[in-house]
Amino acid sequence: MASAYGGPEMLSVIDQAVPEPGPGQVRIAVRAAGVNPFDQRMYSGAFGTDPGNLPLRLGLEAAGVVTAAGDHATGPAGPVEVGDEVIAYRAPGAYAAELVVPASSVVPKPANLSWEQAGGLMLAGVTAVHALEAIGLGKGESVLIHGAAGGVGLMAVQLAVARGATVLGTASPAKHDLLRELGAVPVAYGPGLADRVRAAAPEGVQAAADLVGTDEAVDVSVELVADRSRIATIAGIARGAQAGIKLLGGSPGADPGTDIRAAARLQLTEAAEAGRLRVLIAGSYPLSEAAAAHREIMKGHTSGKIVLVP
């Protein structure tokens, strides 16, 4: 929980009573909660500094075991019952040992995923699906994915490859082997990026997704993709607005993709259960060390997801 606006030092763990679930709600004993850049922006002041919103409960995704269920507790996959292993998204306040959420936010946890993987699947996964839908990526096309080795990027790479697309993914050279393993053509970011992409895809690229938010990502995408309606950004909102490309996510003026993201949840769990989608975990931190987890994601160089565990 963030007691004030500022940096990770504002985060602390406090004890609060957890209510019994009401009709259509469930209580979950959290086994892992995903850490996302959006969480950090909430208390950084990026979305305002209204003191009336403090303290801020953080987190939007969690995995755990249902410990209580209210009447008519039904999720997208059917009734939710005590003992079910589930993933919850959206789950405001997911940085917790226990939380109560609408059953409509709960889907079954794939048995082959660890708790950490399950806790880190949803937000990155639905964001990746939203990005690929927004740019209209189809079979046989080439797509440039910026930030391909990050949490959202790794999901987007796998999902794009599964669509039958040729994926060019930007990342530092140290992460190129991982991208090749997932079926992408890695390209180093930095000066000369556009020329390297042209060399890797001499027939051109039809779409681009900026998942990192740099000016380079937006500028190179605009240079290489003829149709700006087929370029989207989840992080470079200001630069993206200037360039006239699609803005996605929770930032002011962006398309939240609510329906697309909700529908993506069962698609993602099915793909993960079938072994077609891997959830790569970059690190796991105790809930009491949430500040350290946030300092890590703020570096912007993790490959995969950071999660918190009780």
Short mmCIF file of C-alpha atoms in Angstrom, two decimals:
data_model
loop_
_atom_site.label_atom_id
_atom_site.label_comp_id
_atom_site.label_asym_id
_atom_site.label_seq_id
_atom_site.Cartn_x
_atom_site.Cartn_y
_atom_site.Cartn_z
CA MET A 1 0.00 0.00 0.00
CA ALA A 2 1.24 3.52 -0.80
CA SER A 3 0.88 5.93 2.09
CA ALA A 4 1.84 8.98 -0.01
CA TYR A 5 2.77 9.94 -3.55
CA GLY A 6 6.40 9.56 -4.54
CA GLY A 7 8.83 6.69 -4.94
CA PRO A 8 8.90 3.06 -3.80
CA GLU A 9 9.87 4.18 -0.31
CA MET A 10 6.20 5.12 0.13
CA LEU A 11 5.18 1.46 0.05
CA SER A 12 4.41 -0.48 3.22
CA VAL A 13 2.39 -3.44 4.44
CA ILE A 14 -0.48 -2.79 6.84
CA ASP A 15 -3.05 -5.04 8.49
CA GLN A 16 -6.66 -4.66 7.40
CA ALA A 17 -9.69 -6.82 8.05
CA VAL A 18 -10.91 -8.72 4.98
CA PRO A 19 -14.70 -8.75 4.66
CA GLU A 20 -16.84 -11.75 3.90
CA PRO A 21 -17.75 -11.93 0.21
CA GLY A 22 -21.20 -10.68 -0.71
CA PRO A 23 -23.46 -11.97 -3.48
CA GLY A 24 -21.48 -12.52 -6.65
CA GLN A 25 -18.14 -12.16 -4.84
CA VAL A 26 -15.35 -14.49 -3.73
CA ARG A 27 -12.53 -14.25 -1.22
CA ILE A 28 -9.11 -15.42 -2.34
CA ALA A 29 -6.04 -16.43 -0.36
CA VAL A 30 -3.38 -14.89 -2.59
CA ARG A 31 -0.43 -17.04 -3.57
CA ALA A 32 1.16 -14.57 -6.02
CA ALA A 33 0.43 -11.10 -7.36
CA GLY A 34 1.85 -9.59 -10.53
CA VAL A 35 3.87 -6.36 -10.38
CA ASN A 36 3.35 -4.00 -13.30
CA PRO A 37 4.60 -0.55 -14.33
CA PHE A 38 1.02 0.74 -14.04
CA ASP A 39 1.17 0.03 -10.29
CA GLN A 40 4.18 2.29 -9.92
CA ARG A 41 2.57 5.07 -11.93
CA MET A 42 -0.45 5.04 -9.60
CA TYR A 43 1.53 6.38 -6.64
CA SER A 44 4.20 8.26 -8.60
CA GLY A 45 1.79 11.12 -9.26
CA ALA A 46 1.47 10.36 -12.96
CA PHE A 47 -2.31 10.16 -12.60
CA GLY A 48 -2.66 12.98 -10.10
CA THR A 49 -1.91 13.53 -6.43
CA ASP A 50 -5.32 13.79 -4.81
CA PRO A 51 -4.68 13.22 -1.07
CA GLY A 52 -8.25 11.96 -0.77
CA ASN A 53 -7.22 8.80 -2.62
CA LEU A 54 -4.59 7.88 -0.05
CA PRO A 55 -3.62 5.34 1.07
CA LEU A 56 -3.53 3.57 -2.31
CA ARG A 57 -4.03 -0.17 -2.50
CA LEU A 58 -1.93 -1.48 -5.35
CA GLY A 59 -2.01 -4.38 -7.78
CA LEU A 60 -4.43 -5.56 -10.44
CA GLU A 61 -3.77 -9.29 -10.85
CA ALA A 62 -3.40 -12.22 -8.50
CA ALA A 63 -3.55 -15.98 -8.31
CA GLY A 64 -4.72 -17.96 -5.33
CA VAL A 65 -7.26 -20.26 -3.70
CA VAL A 66 -10.91 -19.40 -3.13
CA THR A 67 -11.63 -19.49 0.62
CA ALA A 68 -15.22 -18.21 0.59
CA ALA A 69 -17.89 -17.58 -2.03
CA GLY A 70 -21.04 -15.51 -1.89
CA ASP A 71 -24.34 -16.48 -3.45
CA HIS A 72 -24.40 -16.69 -7.23
CA ALA A 73 -20.59 -16.53 -7.51
CA THR A 74 -20.16 -17.20 -11.20
CA GLY A 75 -17.16 -16.34 -13.37
CA PRO A 76 -16.52 -16.44 -17.11
CA ALA A 77 -15.89 -20.20 -16.92
CA GLY A 78 -18.85 -20.99 -14.64
CA PRO A 79 -19.56 -21.27 -10.90
CA VAL A 80 -16.70 -20.45 -8.54
CA GLU A 81 -16.44 -22.56 -5.39
CA VAL A 82 -14.36 -22.79 -2.23
CA GLY A 83 -11.09 -24.60 -2.94
CA ASP A 84 -10.88 -23.54 -6.57
CA GLU A 85 -7.42 -22.45 -7.74
CA VAL A 86 -7.99 -19.26 -9.70
CA ILE A 87 -6.52 -16.21 -11.38
CA ALA A 88 -8.17 -12.87 -10.66
CA TYR A 89 -8.08 -9.95 -13.09
CA ARG A 90 -9.06 -7.19 -12.73
CA ALA A 91 -8.36 -7.42 -9.02
CA PRO A 92 -7.75 -3.97 -7.48
CA GLY A 93 -5.66 -4.23 -4.34
CA ALA A 94 -4.05 -7.51 -5.42
CA TYR A 95 -0.92 -6.81 -3.33
CA ALA A 96 -2.44 -8.63 -0.38
CA ALA A 97 -2.55 -11.88 1.55
CA GLU A 98 -6.31 -12.05 1.01
CA LEU A 99 -8.74 -10.07 -1.11
CA VAL A 100 -12.38 -10.03 -2.12
CA VAL A 101 -13.20 -9.65 -5.81
CA PRO A 102 -16.23 -10.09 -8.04
CA ALA A 103 -16.52 -13.66 -9.24
CA SER A 104 -16.76 -12.19 -12.75
CA SER A 105 -13.05 -11.33 -12.39
CA VAL A 106 -12.04 -14.93 -11.71
CA VAL A 107 -10.95 -17.65 -14.15
CA PRO A 108 -9.55 -21.13 -13.41
CA LYS A 109 -5.79 -21.37 -12.93
CA PRO A 110 -4.10 -23.71 -15.45
CA ALA A 111 -2.77 -26.68 -13.51
CA ASN A 112 0.57 -26.59 -15.34
CA LEU A 113 1.40 -23.04 -14.21
CA SER A 114 3.19 -22.30 -10.95
CA TRP A 115 1.58 -19.77 -8.65
CA GLU A 116 4.16 -17.20 -9.73
CA GLN A 117 3.42 -17.81 -13.41
CA ALA A 118 -0.32 -17.66 -12.80
CA GLY A 119 0.04 -14.43 -10.84
CA GLY A 120 1.96 -12.83 -13.70
CA LEU A 121 -0.08 -14.06 -16.65
CA MET A 122 -3.04 -11.79 -16.99
CA LEU A 123 -2.18 -8.11 -17.19
CA ALA A 124 0.74 -8.61 -19.57
CA GLY A 125 -1.26 -11.17 -21.51
CA VAL A 126 -4.41 -9.12 -22.02
CA THR A 127 -2.31 -6.06 -22.86
CA ALA A 128 -0.50 -8.06 -25.54
CA VAL A 129 -3.77 -9.34 -26.99
CA HIS A 130 -5.16 -5.80 -27.02
CA ALA A 131 -2.09 -4.49 -28.85
CA LEU A 132 -2.25 -7.20 -31.53
CA GLU A 133 -5.97 -6.69 -32.02
CA ALA A 134 -5.54 -2.91 -32.25
CA ILE A 135 -3.00 -3.21 -35.06
CA GLY A 136 -5.06 -5.87 -36.82
CA LEU A 137 -2.23 -8.37 -37.05
CA GLY A 138 -2.96 -11.29 -39.34
CA LYS A 139 -1.35 -14.45 -40.65
CA GLY A 140 1.54 -13.94 -43.04
CA GLU A 141 2.24 -10.34 -41.99
CA SER A 142 5.39 -8.90 -40.45
CA VAL A 143 5.18 -6.97 -37.20
CA LEU A 144 7.75 -4.92 -35.32
CA ILE A 145 7.45 -5.31 -31.55
CA HIS A 146 9.43 -2.82 -29.46
CA GLY A 147 10.41 -4.00 -25.99
CA ALA A 148 10.01 -7.61 -27.05
CA ALA A 149 11.84 -9.06 -24.04
CA GLY A 150 9.74 -7.28 -21.42
CA GLY A 151 6.74 -8.72 -19.63
CA VAL A 152 4.19 -7.65 -22.24
CA GLY A 153 6.65 -8.09 -25.08
CA LEU A 154 7.32 -11.76 -24.41
CA MET A 155 3.58 -12.40 -24.43
CA ALA A 156 3.08 -10.38 -27.62
CA VAL A 157 5.89 -12.24 -29.39
CA GLN A 158 4.40 -15.64 -28.62
CA LEU A 159 0.86 -14.61 -29.49
CA ALA A 160 1.96 -12.98 -32.75
CA VAL A 161 3.95 -16.06 -33.76
CA ALA A 162 0.89 -18.19 -32.98
CA ARG A 163 -1.10 -16.00 -35.39
CA GLY A 164 1.32 -16.93 -38.16
CA ALA A 165 3.08 -13.56 -38.25
CA THR A 166 6.78 -12.87 -38.74
CA VAL A 167 7.90 -11.09 -35.59
CA LEU A 168 10.80 -8.65 -35.42
CA GLY A 169 11.49 -7.87 -31.78
CA THR A 170 13.72 -5.15 -30.39
CA ALA A 171 15.84 -5.99 -27.37
CA SER A 172 19.38 -5.75 -26.08
CA PRO A 173 21.73 -8.36 -27.62
CA ALA A 174 21.86 -10.30 -24.34
CA LYS A 175 18.18 -11.18 -24.81
CA HIS A 176 18.32 -12.16 -28.47
CA ASP A 177 18.68 -15.89 -27.85
CA LEU A 178 15.48 -15.87 -25.79
CA LEU A 179 13.58 -14.12 -28.56
CA ARG A 180 14.87 -16.59 -31.14
CA GLU A 181 13.73 -19.42 -28.88
CA LEU A 182 10.22 -17.94 -28.91
CA GLY A 183 10.19 -17.65 -32.69
CA ALA A 184 11.07 -13.98 -33.20
CA VAL A 185 13.78 -12.30 -35.26
CA PRO A 186 15.69 -10.17 -32.72
CA VAL A 187 16.91 -6.67 -33.57
CA ALA A 188 19.07 -4.50 -31.33
CA TYR A 189 17.56 -1.14 -30.44
CA GLY A 190 19.57 2.07 -30.62
CA PRO A 191 20.96 4.22 -33.45
CA GLY A 192 20.40 2.60 -36.84
CA LEU A 193 17.37 0.58 -35.72
CA ALA A 194 15.30 1.36 -38.82
CA ASP A 195 18.07 0.15 -41.12
CA ARG A 196 18.52 -3.05 -39.11
CA VAL A 197 14.80 -3.76 -39.34
CA ARG A 198 14.85 -3.16 -43.11
CA ALA A 199 17.73 -5.60 -43.44
CA ALA A 200 15.91 -8.22 -41.36
CA ALA A 201 12.61 -7.70 -43.22
CA PRO A 202 13.44 -6.59 -46.77
CA GLU A 203 9.79 -6.89 -47.82
CA GLY A 204 8.78 -4.43 -45.11
CA VAL A 205 6.64 -4.55 -41.98
CA GLN A 206 2.90 -4.05 -41.98
CA ALA A 207 2.33 -3.22 -38.30
CA ALA A 208 4.14 -2.20 -35.13
CA ALA A 209 3.52 -2.31 -31.39
CA ASP A 210 5.45 -0.04 -29.03
CA LEU A 211 5.57 -1.74 -25.65
CA VAL A 212 8.46 0.27 -24.22
CA GLY A 213 7.48 3.94 -24.67
CA THR A 214 10.62 5.47 -26.15
CA ASP A 215 10.68 8.16 -28.82
CA GLU A 216 12.79 5.79 -30.90
CA ALA A 217 10.07 3.15 -30.84
CA VAL A 218 7.41 5.58 -32.06
CA ASP A 219 9.63 7.31 -34.61
CA VAL A 220 10.96 4.10 -36.17
CA SER A 221 7.47 2.62 -36.31
CA VAL A 222 6.15 5.66 -38.15
CA GLU A 223 9.11 5.53 -40.52
CA LEU A 224 8.63 1.87 -41.40
CA VAL A 225 4.86 1.31 -41.29
CA ALA A 226 2.89 3.11 -43.98
CA ASP A 227 -0.51 2.94 -42.26
CA ARG A 228 -0.45 4.73 -38.91
CA SER A 229 -3.68 3.03 -37.88
CA ARG A 230 -1.60 -0.14 -37.68
CA ILE A 231 0.81 1.28 -35.10
CA ALA A 232 -0.05 1.26 -31.40
CA THR A 233 1.70 2.23 -28.18
CA ILE A 234 0.96 1.29 -24.59
CA ALA A 235 3.60 3.57 -23.05
CA GLY A 236 4.63 6.39 -25.39
CA ILE A 237 1.35 8.23 -24.98
CA ALA A 238 2.51 11.83 -25.48
CA ARG A 239 4.77 11.04 -28.43
CA GLY A 240 2.21 8.65 -29.85
CA ALA A 241 -0.50 11.29 -29.75
CA GLN A 242 1.74 13.67 -31.68
CA ALA A 243 2.43 10.98 -34.28
CA GLY A 244 -1.23 10.09 -34.74
CA ILE A 245 -0.95 6.43 -33.79
CA LYS A 246 -3.22 4.34 -31.55
CA LEU A 247 -2.91 4.88 -27.79
CA LEU A 248 -3.76 1.89 -25.60
CA GLY A 249 -4.15 1.24 -21.89
CA GLY A 250 -5.12 3.10 -18.76
CA SER A 251 -3.51 6.46 -19.46
CA PRO A 252 -5.77 9.48 -20.05
CA GLY A 253 -6.90 9.58 -23.68
CA ALA A 254 -5.95 5.96 -24.38
CA ASP A 255 -8.28 3.15 -25.43
CA PRO A 256 -8.66 0.83 -22.41
CA GLY A 257 -9.82 -2.07 -24.60
CA THR A 258 -12.09 -3.27 -21.80
CA ASP A 259 -14.08 -5.80 -23.83
CA ILE A 260 -11.03 -7.14 -25.69
CA ARG A 261 -9.10 -7.61 -22.47
CA ALA A 262 -12.00 -9.31 -20.69
CA ALA A 263 -12.49 -11.75 -23.56
CA ALA A 264 -8.74 -12.47 -23.67
CA ARG A 265 -8.64 -14.02 -20.19
CA LEU A 266 -9.95 -17.45 -21.14
CA GLN A 267 -7.98 -17.37 -24.39
CA LEU A 268 -4.81 -16.89 -22.38
CA THR A 269 -5.51 -19.60 -19.81
CA GLU A 270 -6.41 -22.04 -22.58
CA ALA A 271 -3.17 -21.25 -24.46
CA ALA A 272 -1.10 -21.57 -21.29
CA GLU A 273 -2.76 -24.86 -20.34
CA ALA A 274 -2.11 -26.24 -23.82
CA GLY A 275 1.56 -25.28 -23.58
CA ARG A 276 1.36 -22.71 -26.38
CA LEU A 277 2.08 -19.75 -24.09
CA ARG A 278 4.94 -19.53 -21.61
CA VAL A 279 4.96 -17.17 -18.65
CA LEU A 280 8.55 -16.18 -17.92
CA ILE A 281 9.25 -14.98 -14.38
CA ALA A 282 12.11 -12.54 -13.94
CA GLY A 283 11.94 -12.43 -10.17
CA SER A 284 9.85 -13.13 -7.08
CA TYR A 285 9.76 -10.94 -3.96
CA PRO A 286 8.01 -11.28 -0.60
CA LEU A 287 5.05 -8.94 -0.21
CA SER A 288 7.01 -7.13 2.50
CA GLU A 289 9.65 -6.25 -0.13
CA ALA A 290 7.28 -4.65 -2.63
CA ALA A 291 9.48 -1.54 -2.69
CA ALA A 292 12.45 -3.61 -3.90
CA ALA A 293 10.25 -5.19 -6.59
CA HIS A 294 9.23 -1.74 -7.78
CA ARG A 295 12.80 -0.52 -7.90
CA GLU A 296 13.56 -3.49 -10.14
CA ILE A 297 10.75 -2.83 -12.62
CA MET A 298 11.66 0.86 -12.72
CA LYS A 299 15.02 -0.09 -14.24
CA GLY A 300 13.10 -1.20 -17.35
CA HIS A 301 15.39 -4.12 -18.16
CA THR A 302 13.66 -7.19 -16.74
CA SER A 303 12.94 -10.15 -19.02
CA GLY A 304 9.54 -11.44 -17.97
CA LYS A 305 7.37 -10.69 -14.97
CA ILE A 306 8.12 -9.66 -11.40
CA VAL A 307 5.72 -11.12 -8.82
CA LEU A 308 5.03 -10.74 -5.12
CA VAL A 309 4.36 -13.72 -2.84
CA PRO A 310 2.98 -13.72 0.74
#
